[in-house]
Amino acid sequence: MAPEVKYTKLFINNEWVDAKSGKTFDTLSPHDGSVIATVPEGDKPDIDLAVSAAKAAFHRNSEWRLLDASARGRLLNKFADLFERDLAYLSELESYDNGMVLTMTYGFMSRAVNTIRYLASLADKIQGDTIPADGDLFSYTLKQPIGVCGLILPWNVPILMFINKVVTALAAGCTVVVKPAEQTPLTALALAALIKEAGIPAGVVNVVTGYGPGAGTSLTHHPDVAKISFTGSAEVGKLIQQAAGKVNLKRVTLELGGKSPLIIMDDADLNVAVPAAAYGVFTHQGQICIAASRLFVQAGIYDKFVEKAVEFAKNRKVGHPNDSDTEQGPQIDDEMMNKVLGYINKGKQEGAKLLTGGNRIGTTGYYIEPTVFADVKDDMIIAKEEIFGPVQSILKFDNLEEALERANNTSYGLAAGIFTNNINNALQFAKHSEAGTVWVNNYLNGSVQLPFGGFKESGLGRENGVSCVDAYLEVKTVAITLPKKF
Ligand code: NAP
Ligand code: MG
């Protein structure tokens, strides 16, 4: 049964309101394209309202700013309790709106609870230094919240992105305006209701549903927004950095795409490496920024590996996200489905060997067969551009030196992986990979304690890890005259 959609308005200053224009848009089911709900199309007037609410909530005498840091942490822990209480509902709503397989969504959401608690725990551990400066100075630093933050979310893992950005910003003491992706507005609104229930003061969190050009650009160009944190495409990431530079030099955190290489050496255990490589690229229908979308396999095991990879892909169960045995659900929408099918066609045209899959499944919804290409060459489009779909591209290599060179030969740098039993190879690869995360003998394993972000065009800054609040803080130096002798 479909989960009830309880919140379909903008959330501004703890109130549920319509867009000023009265305009709305539909959010569609990835399973069959039907309308799930209709939400307001927020635009500049709504962003202006939300930003002024967030600005008022950030005033030095506001309830939020006068809270002890530990009390901020307790409120966020209360939010974690409510999230845990509603975990099943939130999982169902997320899966309903974005097509993530439900069993996997439950797993993600359990991790999300830990993430909230970890980030909440950072609230009262923000501290500066006392510094032995030259001269007659007593000096210390204060670390203070940046101000109003604009948080722009993608559609692939909306709840996790809401948490990474909102809870970190709040732990730092900032206030926020969230713009969810047009495809997946619903869970951000459901989480806003929990923020309110947790007792977080009005205006601290605001959610404005709407489109990128419109709500998104109004946020990135707003003079009272001090920082933007964004997850999405590299293309939009660049626009956001430009907008940030144009108006008030906003601080920017960008989590962008990838074309992540995974290296399988001759000595790897294929029973482990084949499934790991498959999950690395097929998880969530390939709609993950860290997808292992360039799979380099060493010549000695290449044929055997390709054979097993094809067998693995063929056995993957594609179906309705709610079915307990489903491993792969639909792509987010028709646009993304057609984009992925377009890449598959280009792969065929450019001479990559299509060994399984390659087609849409059925005529309703946005399902694509798990697809494996072998004999992919570095200069083919499918080896260069982010596909964001269930497409495994296998490339052959002879030695690690060569694989490393080819792996790094991309404008992206989000993640990389290697399977080998040779510790020197593993450590050399980890050292020289141009990527924000390197996995050795596993792929995709993340945890909130680990900093996450990209080299090169995969982004700017890091989320998670013990230093993640720094991205929402300014450092203030205080220098006081204090003669050395009195
Ligand atoms: P996108 O265009 O980058 O959208 C991400 C978010 O930014 C959405 O909320 C979007 O609003 C908003 N946005 C778009 N243009 C904007 C602008 N000029 N100013 C401010 N905000 C703006 O991503 P997409 O179109 O959904 O997906 C396209 C590609 O992005 C995918 O094929 C994939 O390669 C990549 N992607 C990467 C990730 C990741 O995790 N790194 C996640 C999702 C997508 P709208 O909803 O109106 O577009
Ligand atoms: Mg877009």
Coordinates of C-alpha atoms and ligand atoms in Angstrom, one line a residue:
M1 CA 0.0 0.0 0.0
A2 CA 1.2 3.5 -0.8
P3 CA 2.3 5.6 2.2
E4 CA 0.1 8.5 3.1
V5 CA 1.5 11.9 1.9
K6 CA 1.0 14.2 4.8
Y7 CA 2.9 17.3 3.9
T8 CA 2.5 19.1 0.6
K9 CA 3.1 22.8 1.4
L10 CA 6.2 25.0 1.8
F11 CA 7.6 25.0 5.3
I12 CA 8.5 28.6 6.3
N13 CA 9.0 29.8 9.8
N14 CA 7.3 26.7 11.2
E15 CA 4.2 27.3 9.1
W16 CA 2.8 25.3 6.2
V17 CA 2.1 27.7 3.3
D18 CA 1.4 27.8 -0.4
A19 CA 3.7 29.4 -2.9
K20 CA 3.0 33.2 -3.3
S21 CA 2.3 32.6 -7.0
G22 CA -0.2 29.8 -6.2
K23 CA 1.7 27.6 -8.7
T24 CA 2.2 23.9 -8.1
F25 CA 3.9 20.9 -9.7
D26 CA 3.5 17.2 -9.5
T27 CA 5.9 14.6 -8.2
L28 CA 5.7 11.4 -10.1
S29 CA 6.1 7.7 -9.2
P30 CA 9.3 6.2 -10.8
H31 CA 7.4 2.9 -10.9
D32 CA 4.7 3.9 -13.2
G33 CA 4.8 7.7 -13.8
S34 CA 1.6 8.3 -11.9
V35 CA 1.1 11.5 -9.9
I36 CA 2.0 10.9 -6.2
A37 CA 1.3 14.4 -4.9
T38 CA 1.3 18.0 -5.9
V39 CA 3.5 20.5 -4.1
P40 CA 4.0 24.3 -4.3
E41 CA 6.3 25.7 -7.0
G42 CA 8.3 28.0 -4.7
D43 CA 10.1 30.9 -6.4
K44 CA 11.9 34.1 -5.5
P45 CA 9.2 35.6 -3.3
D46 CA 9.0 32.3 -1.3
I47 CA 12.8 32.1 -1.0
D48 CA 12.9 35.7 0.1
L49 CA 10.3 34.9 2.9
A50 CA 12.2 31.8 3.9
V51 CA 15.6 33.6 4.0
S52 CA 14.1 36.4 6.1
A53 CA 12.7 33.8 8.5
A54 CA 16.1 32.1 8.7
K55 CA 17.8 35.5 9.1
A56 CA 15.6 36.4 12.0
A57 CA 16.2 33.0 13.6
F58 CA 19.9 33.7 13.4
H59 CA 19.7 37.1 15.1
R60 CA 22.2 37.2 18.1
N61 CA 19.3 37.5 20.5
S62 CA 17.1 34.8 19.0
E63 CA 16.0 31.7 20.9
W64 CA 18.3 29.6 18.7
R65 CA 21.4 31.7 19.1
L66 CA 20.9 32.0 22.9
L67 CA 20.8 28.2 23.3
D68 CA 23.7 26.4 24.9
A69 CA 25.6 24.3 22.3
S70 CA 24.7 21.2 24.3
A71 CA 21.0 22.1 24.1
R72 CA 21.4 22.3 20.3
G73 CA 22.8 18.8 20.4
R74 CA 19.9 17.6 22.6
L75 CA 17.3 19.1 20.1
L76 CA 19.0 17.3 17.3
N77 CA 19.0 14.1 19.3
K78 CA 15.3 14.6 19.8
F79 CA 15.0 14.9 16.0
A80 CA 16.9 11.6 15.8
D81 CA 14.4 9.9 18.2
L82 CA 11.5 11.1 16.1
F83 CA 13.2 10.0 12.9
E84 CA 13.7 6.5 14.5
R85 CA 10.1 6.4 15.6
D86 CA 9.0 7.2 12.0
L87 CA 11.7 5.2 10.3
A88 CA 9.4 2.8 8.5
Y89 CA 7.1 5.6 7.3
L90 CA 10.0 7.7 6.1
S91 CA 11.6 4.7 4.3
E92 CA 8.3 4.0 2.5
L93 CA 7.8 7.6 1.5
E94 CA 11.4 7.9 0.2
S95 CA 11.1 4.7 -1.8
Y96 CA 7.7 5.8 -3.1
D97 CA 9.0 9.1 -4.3
N98 CA 12.4 8.1 -5.7
G99 CA 12.1 4.4 -6.5
M100 CA 14.9 3.2 -4.2
V101 CA 14.3 -0.5 -3.4
L102 CA 12.5 -0.6 -0.1
T103 CA 14.7 -3.1 1.7
M104 CA 17.7 -1.0 0.9
T105 CA 15.9 2.1 2.0
Y106 CA 15.3 0.6 5.4
G107 CA 19.1 -0.1 5.7
F108 CA 19.9 3.5 4.6
M109 CA 17.5 5.0 7.1
S110 CA 18.9 2.9 10.0
R111 CA 22.3 4.4 9.1
A112 CA 20.7 7.8 8.9
V113 CA 19.8 7.6 12.6
N114 CA 23.4 7.0 13.5
T115 CA 24.4 9.9 11.2
I116 CA 22.0 12.3 13.0
R117 CA 23.3 11.3 16.4
Y118 CA 27.0 11.5 15.4
L119 CA 26.5 15.0 13.8
A120 CA 24.4 16.1 16.8
S121 CA 27.3 15.0 19.1
L122 CA 29.5 17.6 17.4
A123 CA 27.4 20.6 18.5
D124 CA 29.2 21.2 21.8
K125 CA 32.6 20.2 20.6
I126 CA 33.2 23.3 18.6
Q127 CA 36.1 25.1 20.1
G128 CA 38.8 27.5 19.2
D129 CA 42.5 27.9 20.3
T130 CA 44.5 30.1 22.6
I131 CA 47.5 31.2 20.6
P132 CA 50.9 32.4 21.7
A133 CA 51.1 35.4 19.3
D134 CA 54.1 37.6 18.9
G135 CA 54.1 40.9 20.8
D136 CA 52.0 42.0 23.8
L137 CA 49.0 40.0 22.8
F138 CA 46.7 37.6 24.5
S139 CA 44.9 35.8 21.5
Y140 CA 42.3 33.3 21.0
T141 CA 39.9 32.1 18.3
L142 CA 36.2 31.8 18.3
K143 CA 34.5 29.4 15.8
Q144 CA 31.1 30.8 15.0
P145 CA 28.2 29.8 12.7
I146 CA 28.4 31.3 9.2
G147 CA 24.8 32.4 9.1
V148 CA 21.9 31.5 6.8
C149 CA 22.8 28.5 4.6
G150 CA 21.1 27.5 1.4
L151 CA 21.0 23.7 1.1
I152 CA 20.2 22.3 -2.4
L153 CA 19.4 18.6 -2.5
P154 CA 19.5 16.0 -5.2
W155 CA 16.9 13.3 -5.9
N156 CA 19.0 10.2 -5.6
V157 CA 19.3 9.9 -1.8
P158 CA 17.1 12.8 -0.5
I159 CA 16.8 11.9 3.2
L160 CA 20.5 11.2 3.6
M161 CA 21.4 14.5 1.9
F162 CA 18.9 16.4 4.0
I163 CA 20.5 15.0 7.1
N164 CA 24.1 15.5 6.0
K165 CA 23.5 19.1 5.3
V166 CA 20.8 20.2 7.7
V167 CA 22.0 18.5 10.8
T168 CA 25.6 19.6 10.3
A169 CA 24.5 23.2 9.7
L170 CA 22.4 23.1 12.8
A171 CA 25.1 21.5 14.9
A172 CA 27.2 24.4 13.9
G173 CA 24.5 26.8 15.0
C174 CA 23.4 28.0 11.5
T175 CA 19.9 28.4 10.2
V176 CA 18.9 27.0 6.8
V177 CA 16.7 27.1 3.7
V178 CA 16.4 23.8 2.0
K179 CA 15.5 23.3 -1.7
P180 CA 14.8 19.7 -2.4
A181 CA 15.0 18.3 -6.0
E182 CA 11.9 18.7 -8.1
Q183 CA 11.6 14.9 -8.5
T184 CA 11.7 14.2 -4.7
P185 CA 10.1 17.0 -2.6
L186 CA 8.2 14.8 -0.2
T187 CA 10.7 13.5 2.4
A188 CA 12.2 16.9 3.0
L189 CA 8.7 18.1 4.0
A190 CA 8.1 15.1 6.2
L191 CA 11.5 15.8 7.9
A192 CA 10.6 19.5 8.4
A193 CA 7.5 18.3 10.4
L194 CA 9.8 16.3 12.6
I195 CA 12.1 19.3 13.0
K196 CA 9.2 21.3 14.3
E197 CA 8.0 18.5 16.6
A198 CA 11.5 18.2 18.0
G199 CA 11.1 21.8 19.3
I200 CA 13.7 23.4 17.0
P201 CA 12.7 27.1 17.0
A202 CA 10.7 28.6 14.1
G203 CA 12.8 29.8 11.2
V204 CA 15.8 27.7 11.9
V205 CA 14.8 25.2 9.2
N206 CA 12.7 26.2 6.2
V207 CA 11.9 24.0 3.1
V208 CA 11.0 25.5 -0.2
T209 CA 10.0 23.1 -2.9
G210 CA 10.5 24.3 -6.5
Y211 CA 12.7 24.2 -9.5
G212 CA 16.4 24.8 -9.9
P213 CA 16.0 27.8 -12.1
G214 CA 13.6 29.7 -9.8
A215 CA 13.8 28.6 -6.2
G216 CA 17.4 27.3 -6.6
T217 CA 18.8 30.3 -8.3
S218 CA 17.0 32.7 -6.0
L219 CA 18.7 31.0 -3.1
T220 CA 22.2 31.0 -4.7
H221 CA 21.9 34.7 -5.6
H222 CA 20.4 35.9 -2.3
P223 CA 22.5 38.5 -0.6
D224 CA 21.5 37.3 2.9
V225 CA 22.6 33.7 2.3
A226 CA 26.1 33.2 3.6
K227 CA 26.7 29.7 2.3
I228 CA 25.4 27.1 -0.2
S229 CA 25.9 23.4 0.2
F230 CA 24.9 21.5 -2.9
T231 CA 24.8 17.9 -4.0
G232 CA 24.1 17.2 -7.7
S233 CA 25.7 17.4 -11.1
A234 CA 29.1 19.0 -11.8
E235 CA 27.4 21.2 -14.4
V236 CA 25.0 22.8 -11.8
G237 CA 27.8 22.8 -9.2
K238 CA 29.8 25.1 -11.5
L239 CA 26.8 27.5 -11.9
I240 CA 26.4 27.6 -8.1
Q241 CA 30.0 28.5 -7.6
Q242 CA 29.6 31.3 -10.2
A243 CA 26.5 32.6 -8.5
A244 CA 28.2 32.5 -5.1
G245 CA 31.0 34.6 -6.5
K246 CA 28.7 37.1 -8.2
V247 CA 26.7 38.4 -5.2
N248 CA 28.3 38.2 -1.8
L249 CA 31.1 35.6 -2.1
K250 CA 29.1 32.8 -0.4
R251 CA 31.0 29.9 1.0
V252 CA 30.3 26.8 -1.0
T253 CA 30.4 23.1 -0.4
L254 CA 29.9 21.0 -3.5
E255 CA 29.3 17.2 -3.7
L256 CA 29.3 16.5 -7.4
G257 CA 29.4 13.5 -9.7
G258 CA 32.0 10.9 -10.5
K259 CA 33.4 8.5 -12.9
S260 CA 35.0 6.3 -10.3
P261 CA 37.6 3.6 -11.2
L262 CA 37.6 0.2 -9.6
I263 CA 40.7 -1.9 -10.2
I264 CA 40.6 -5.7 -10.0
M265 CA 44.1 -7.2 -9.9
D266 CA 44.9 -10.8 -11.0
D267 CA 45.3 -11.9 -7.4
A268 CA 41.8 -10.7 -6.3
D269 CA 39.3 -13.2 -4.9
L270 CA 36.7 -13.2 -7.7
N271 CA 34.0 -14.5 -5.3
V272 CA 34.3 -11.3 -3.5
A273 CA 35.3 -8.9 -6.3
V274 CA 32.6 -9.8 -8.8
P275 CA 29.7 -9.1 -6.5
A276 CA 31.4 -6.0 -5.0
A277 CA 32.0 -4.6 -8.5
A278 CA 28.4 -5.3 -9.4
Y279 CA 27.0 -3.7 -6.3
G280 CA 29.4 -0.8 -6.9
V281 CA 27.7 0.1 -10.1
F282 CA 24.2 -1.4 -9.9
T283 CA 23.2 -0.2 -6.4
H284 CA 20.2 2.1 -6.6
Q285 CA 20.0 1.5 -10.3
G286 CA 23.4 3.1 -10.7
Q287 CA 22.1 6.4 -9.4
I288 CA 24.9 7.0 -6.9
C289 CA 27.6 9.5 -7.3
I290 CA 30.3 7.0 -6.2
A291 CA 29.2 4.4 -8.8
A292 CA 32.1 2.2 -9.9
S293 CA 31.4 3.1 -13.5
R294 CA 34.9 2.3 -14.9
L295 CA 35.8 -1.3 -14.0
F296 CA 39.5 -2.0 -14.8
V297 CA 40.2 -5.8 -14.8
Q298 CA 43.7 -7.2 -15.2
A299 CA 44.5 -9.2 -18.3
G300 CA 45.2 -12.5 -16.5
I301 CA 41.7 -12.8 -15.1
Y302 CA 39.8 -10.6 -17.6
D303 CA 37.9 -13.3 -19.5
K304 CA 36.9 -15.2 -16.4
F305 CA 35.9 -12.0 -14.6
V306 CA 33.7 -10.8 -17.5
E307 CA 32.0 -14.1 -17.7
K308 CA 31.1 -14.0 -14.0
A309 CA 30.1 -10.4 -14.1
V310 CA 27.7 -11.1 -16.9
E311 CA 26.2 -14.0 -15.0
F312 CA 25.8 -11.9 -11.9
A313 CA 24.1 -9.1 -13.9
K314 CA 21.7 -11.5 -15.6
N315 CA 20.6 -12.9 -12.2
R316 CA 19.8 -9.5 -10.7
K317 CA 16.2 -9.3 -9.9
V318 CA 14.5 -6.1 -11.3
G319 CA 11.1 -5.3 -10.0
H320 CA 8.7 -3.2 -7.9
P321 CA 10.7 -1.4 -5.2
N322 CA 8.3 -2.8 -2.5
D323 CA 8.8 -6.5 -3.4
S324 CA 11.1 -8.1 -0.9
D325 CA 13.2 -10.0 -3.5
T326 CA 13.7 -6.9 -5.7
E327 CA 17.3 -5.9 -6.1
Q328 CA 16.9 -3.2 -8.7
G329 CA 14.0 -0.7 -9.1
P330 CA 13.2 2.0 -11.7
Q331 CA 15.3 5.0 -12.7
I332 CA 14.0 8.3 -11.2
D333 CA 12.1 9.6 -14.3
D334 CA 11.7 9.3 -18.1
E335 CA 14.4 12.0 -18.7
M336 CA 17.0 10.1 -16.7
M337 CA 15.9 6.8 -18.2
N338 CA 16.3 8.1 -21.8
K339 CA 19.6 9.7 -20.9
V340 CA 20.9 6.3 -19.7
L341 CA 19.5 4.5 -22.8
G342 CA 21.2 7.1 -24.9
Y343 CA 24.5 6.3 -23.3
I344 CA 23.9 2.6 -23.9
N345 CA 23.3 3.3 -27.6
K346 CA 26.5 5.4 -27.7
G347 CA 28.4 2.5 -26.2
K348 CA 27.1 0.2 -28.9
Q349 CA 27.9 2.7 -31.7
E350 CA 31.4 3.2 -30.4
G351 CA 32.1 -0.5 -30.5
A352 CA 31.9 -1.6 -26.8
K353 CA 30.8 -5.2 -26.5
L354 CA 27.3 -5.3 -25.1
L355 CA 27.1 -8.7 -23.2
T356 CA 23.8 -8.4 -21.4
G357 CA 21.0 -5.9 -20.9
G358 CA 20.8 -2.7 -22.8
N359 CA 17.0 -2.3 -23.0
R360 CA 14.1 -0.7 -21.2
I361 CA 11.9 -3.1 -19.4
G362 CA 8.2 -2.8 -20.2
T363 CA 6.5 0.4 -21.3
T364 CA 5.4 2.0 -18.0
G365 CA 7.8 3.2 -15.3
Y366 CA 11.4 3.7 -15.9
Y367 CA 13.1 0.3 -15.6
I368 CA 16.3 -0.6 -17.4
E369 CA 18.0 -4.0 -17.6
P370 CA 21.3 -4.4 -15.7
T371 CA 23.7 -3.8 -18.5
V372 CA 27.3 -5.0 -19.0
F373 CA 29.7 -3.7 -21.6
A374 CA 33.2 -5.4 -22.1
D375 CA 36.1 -4.2 -24.1
V376 CA 35.4 -0.6 -23.3
K377 CA 38.1 1.8 -24.3
D378 CA 39.2 4.9 -22.4
D379 CA 38.1 7.3 -25.1
M380 CA 34.5 6.0 -25.4
I381 CA 31.8 8.3 -24.1
I382 CA 30.6 5.6 -21.7
A383 CA 34.0 5.6 -20.1
K384 CA 34.2 9.3 -19.8
E385 CA 30.8 10.7 -18.8
E386 CA 28.7 10.0 -15.7
I387 CA 25.9 7.7 -16.8
F388 CA 23.9 7.5 -13.5
G389 CA 22.3 4.2 -14.6
P390 CA 22.8 0.4 -14.3
V391 CA 25.6 0.2 -16.8
Q392 CA 28.8 -1.7 -16.0
S393 CA 31.7 -0.8 -18.3
I394 CA 34.7 -3.2 -18.2
L395 CA 38.1 -2.2 -19.4
K396 CA 41.3 -4.4 -19.6
F397 CA 44.7 -3.5 -18.2
D398 CA 48.1 -5.1 -17.9
N399 CA 49.9 -3.6 -14.9
L400 CA 49.0 -1.4 -12.0
E401 CA 51.2 1.6 -13.2
E402 CA 49.1 1.7 -16.3
A403 CA 45.8 1.2 -14.5
L404 CA 46.6 4.0 -12.1
E405 CA 47.5 6.4 -14.9
R406 CA 44.2 5.6 -16.7
A407 CA 42.2 5.6 -13.6
N408 CA 43.3 9.2 -12.8
N409 CA 42.8 10.4 -16.3
T410 CA 39.4 12.0 -15.7
S411 CA 38.2 15.4 -14.6
Y412 CA 36.3 13.7 -11.7
G413 CA 37.8 12.4 -8.4
L414 CA 35.2 11.2 -6.1
A415 CA 36.1 7.6 -5.3
A416 CA 38.3 4.7 -6.4
G417 CA 38.8 1.1 -5.4
I418 CA 41.2 -1.8 -5.7
F419 CA 40.9 -5.5 -5.1
T420 CA 44.2 -7.2 -4.5
N421 CA 46.0 -9.3 -1.9
N422 CA 49.3 -7.4 -2.5
I423 CA 49.7 -4.8 0.2
N424 CA 52.2 -2.8 -1.7
N425 CA 49.9 -2.5 -4.7
A426 CA 47.0 -1.6 -2.5
L427 CA 48.9 1.1 -0.6
Q428 CA 50.5 2.6 -3.7
F429 CA 47.1 2.8 -5.4
A430 CA 45.6 4.4 -2.3
K431 CA 48.5 6.9 -2.2
H432 CA 48.4 7.9 -5.8
S433 CA 44.7 7.8 -6.6
E434 CA 43.2 11.3 -7.3
A435 CA 40.0 10.6 -5.4
G436 CA 38.4 11.6 -2.1
T437 CA 37.8 8.1 -1.0
V438 CA 39.8 5.0 -1.8
W439 CA 38.4 1.5 -1.0
V440 CA 40.6 -1.5 -0.7
N441 CA 39.1 -4.9 -1.0
N442 CA 35.6 -3.5 -0.6
Y443 CA 33.6 -0.8 -2.4
L444 CA 30.8 1.6 -1.3
N445 CA 31.4 1.1 2.4
G446 CA 30.9 4.4 4.1
S447 CA 30.3 5.6 7.6
V448 CA 29.5 9.0 9.1
Q449 CA 32.9 9.1 10.9
L450 CA 34.6 9.2 7.5
P451 CA 35.1 12.4 5.6
F452 CA 33.4 12.3 2.2
G453 CA 33.9 14.5 -0.8
G454 CA 35.8 14.8 -4.1
F455 CA 39.0 15.8 -5.7
K456 CA 38.9 17.8 -8.9
E457 CA 35.5 18.4 -10.5
S458 CA 33.8 16.0 -8.1
G459 CA 33.5 18.8 -5.6
L460 CA 34.7 21.2 -3.0
G461 CA 34.9 20.5 0.8
R462 CA 33.9 17.4 2.8
E463 CA 30.8 16.2 4.5
N464 CA 30.8 13.9 7.5
G465 CA 33.8 13.1 9.7
V466 CA 34.7 15.0 12.9
S467 CA 35.7 18.2 11.1
C468 CA 32.5 18.5 9.0
V469 CA 31.0 21.4 11.1
D470 CA 34.0 23.5 10.1
A471 CA 32.4 24.0 6.7
Y472 CA 29.6 25.9 8.5
L473 CA 31.8 28.0 10.8
E474 CA 33.9 31.2 10.5
V475 CA 37.0 31.5 12.5
K476 CA 37.3 34.8 14.4
T477 CA 40.7 35.8 15.9
V478 CA 40.6 38.0 19.0
A479 CA 43.8 39.8 19.9
I480 CA 43.9 41.6 23.3
T481 CA 46.7 43.8 24.5
L482 CA 48.3 42.2 27.5
P483 CA 51.8 43.4 28.2
K484 CA 54.2 40.5 29.0
K485 CA 55.2 42.2 32.3
F486 CA 53.1 44.1 34.7
Ligands
NAP1 P1 21.0 18.7 -10.9 O1 20.4 19.5 -12.0 O2 22.4 19.0 -10.5 O3 20.1 19.0 -9.6 C1 20.4 19.0 -8.3 C2 19.7 20.1 -7.5 O4 20.1 21.4 -8.0 C3 18.2 20.0 -7.7 O5 17.6 20.4 -6.5 C4 18.0 21.0 -8.8 O6 16.7 21.5 -9.0 C5 19.0 22.1 -8.4 N1 19.4 23.0 -9.4 C6 19.4 22.8 -10.8 N2 19.8 23.9 -11.4 C7 20.1 24.8 -10.5 C8 20.7 26.1 -10.5 N3 21.0 26.7 -11.7 N4 20.8 26.8 -9.4 C9 20.5 26.2 -8.2 N5 20.0 25.0 -8.1 C10 19.8 24.3 -9.2 O7 20.9 17.2 -11.1 P2 19.8 16.5 -11.9 O8 19.3 17.3 -13.1 O9 18.8 16.0 -11.0 O10 20.6 15.2 -12.4 C11 21.5 15.4 -13.5 C12 22.8 14.6 -13.3 O11 23.4 15.0 -12.1 C13 22.7 13.1 -13.2 O12 22.6 12.5 -14.4 C14 23.9 12.8 -12.4 O13 25.0 12.7 -13.3 C15 24.1 14.0 -11.5 N6 23.7 13.8 -10.1 C16 24.6 13.6 -9.2 C17 24.2 13.4 -7.9 C18 25.3 13.2 -6.8 O14 25.0 12.5 -5.9 N7 26.5 13.7 -6.9 C19 22.9 13.4 -7.5 C20 22.0 13.6 -8.5 C21 22.3 13.8 -9.8 P3 15.8 20.7 -10.0 O15 15.2 19.7 -9.1 O16 14.7 21.6 -10.4 O17 16.6 20.2 -11.1
MG2 MG 18.3 19.3 -13.2

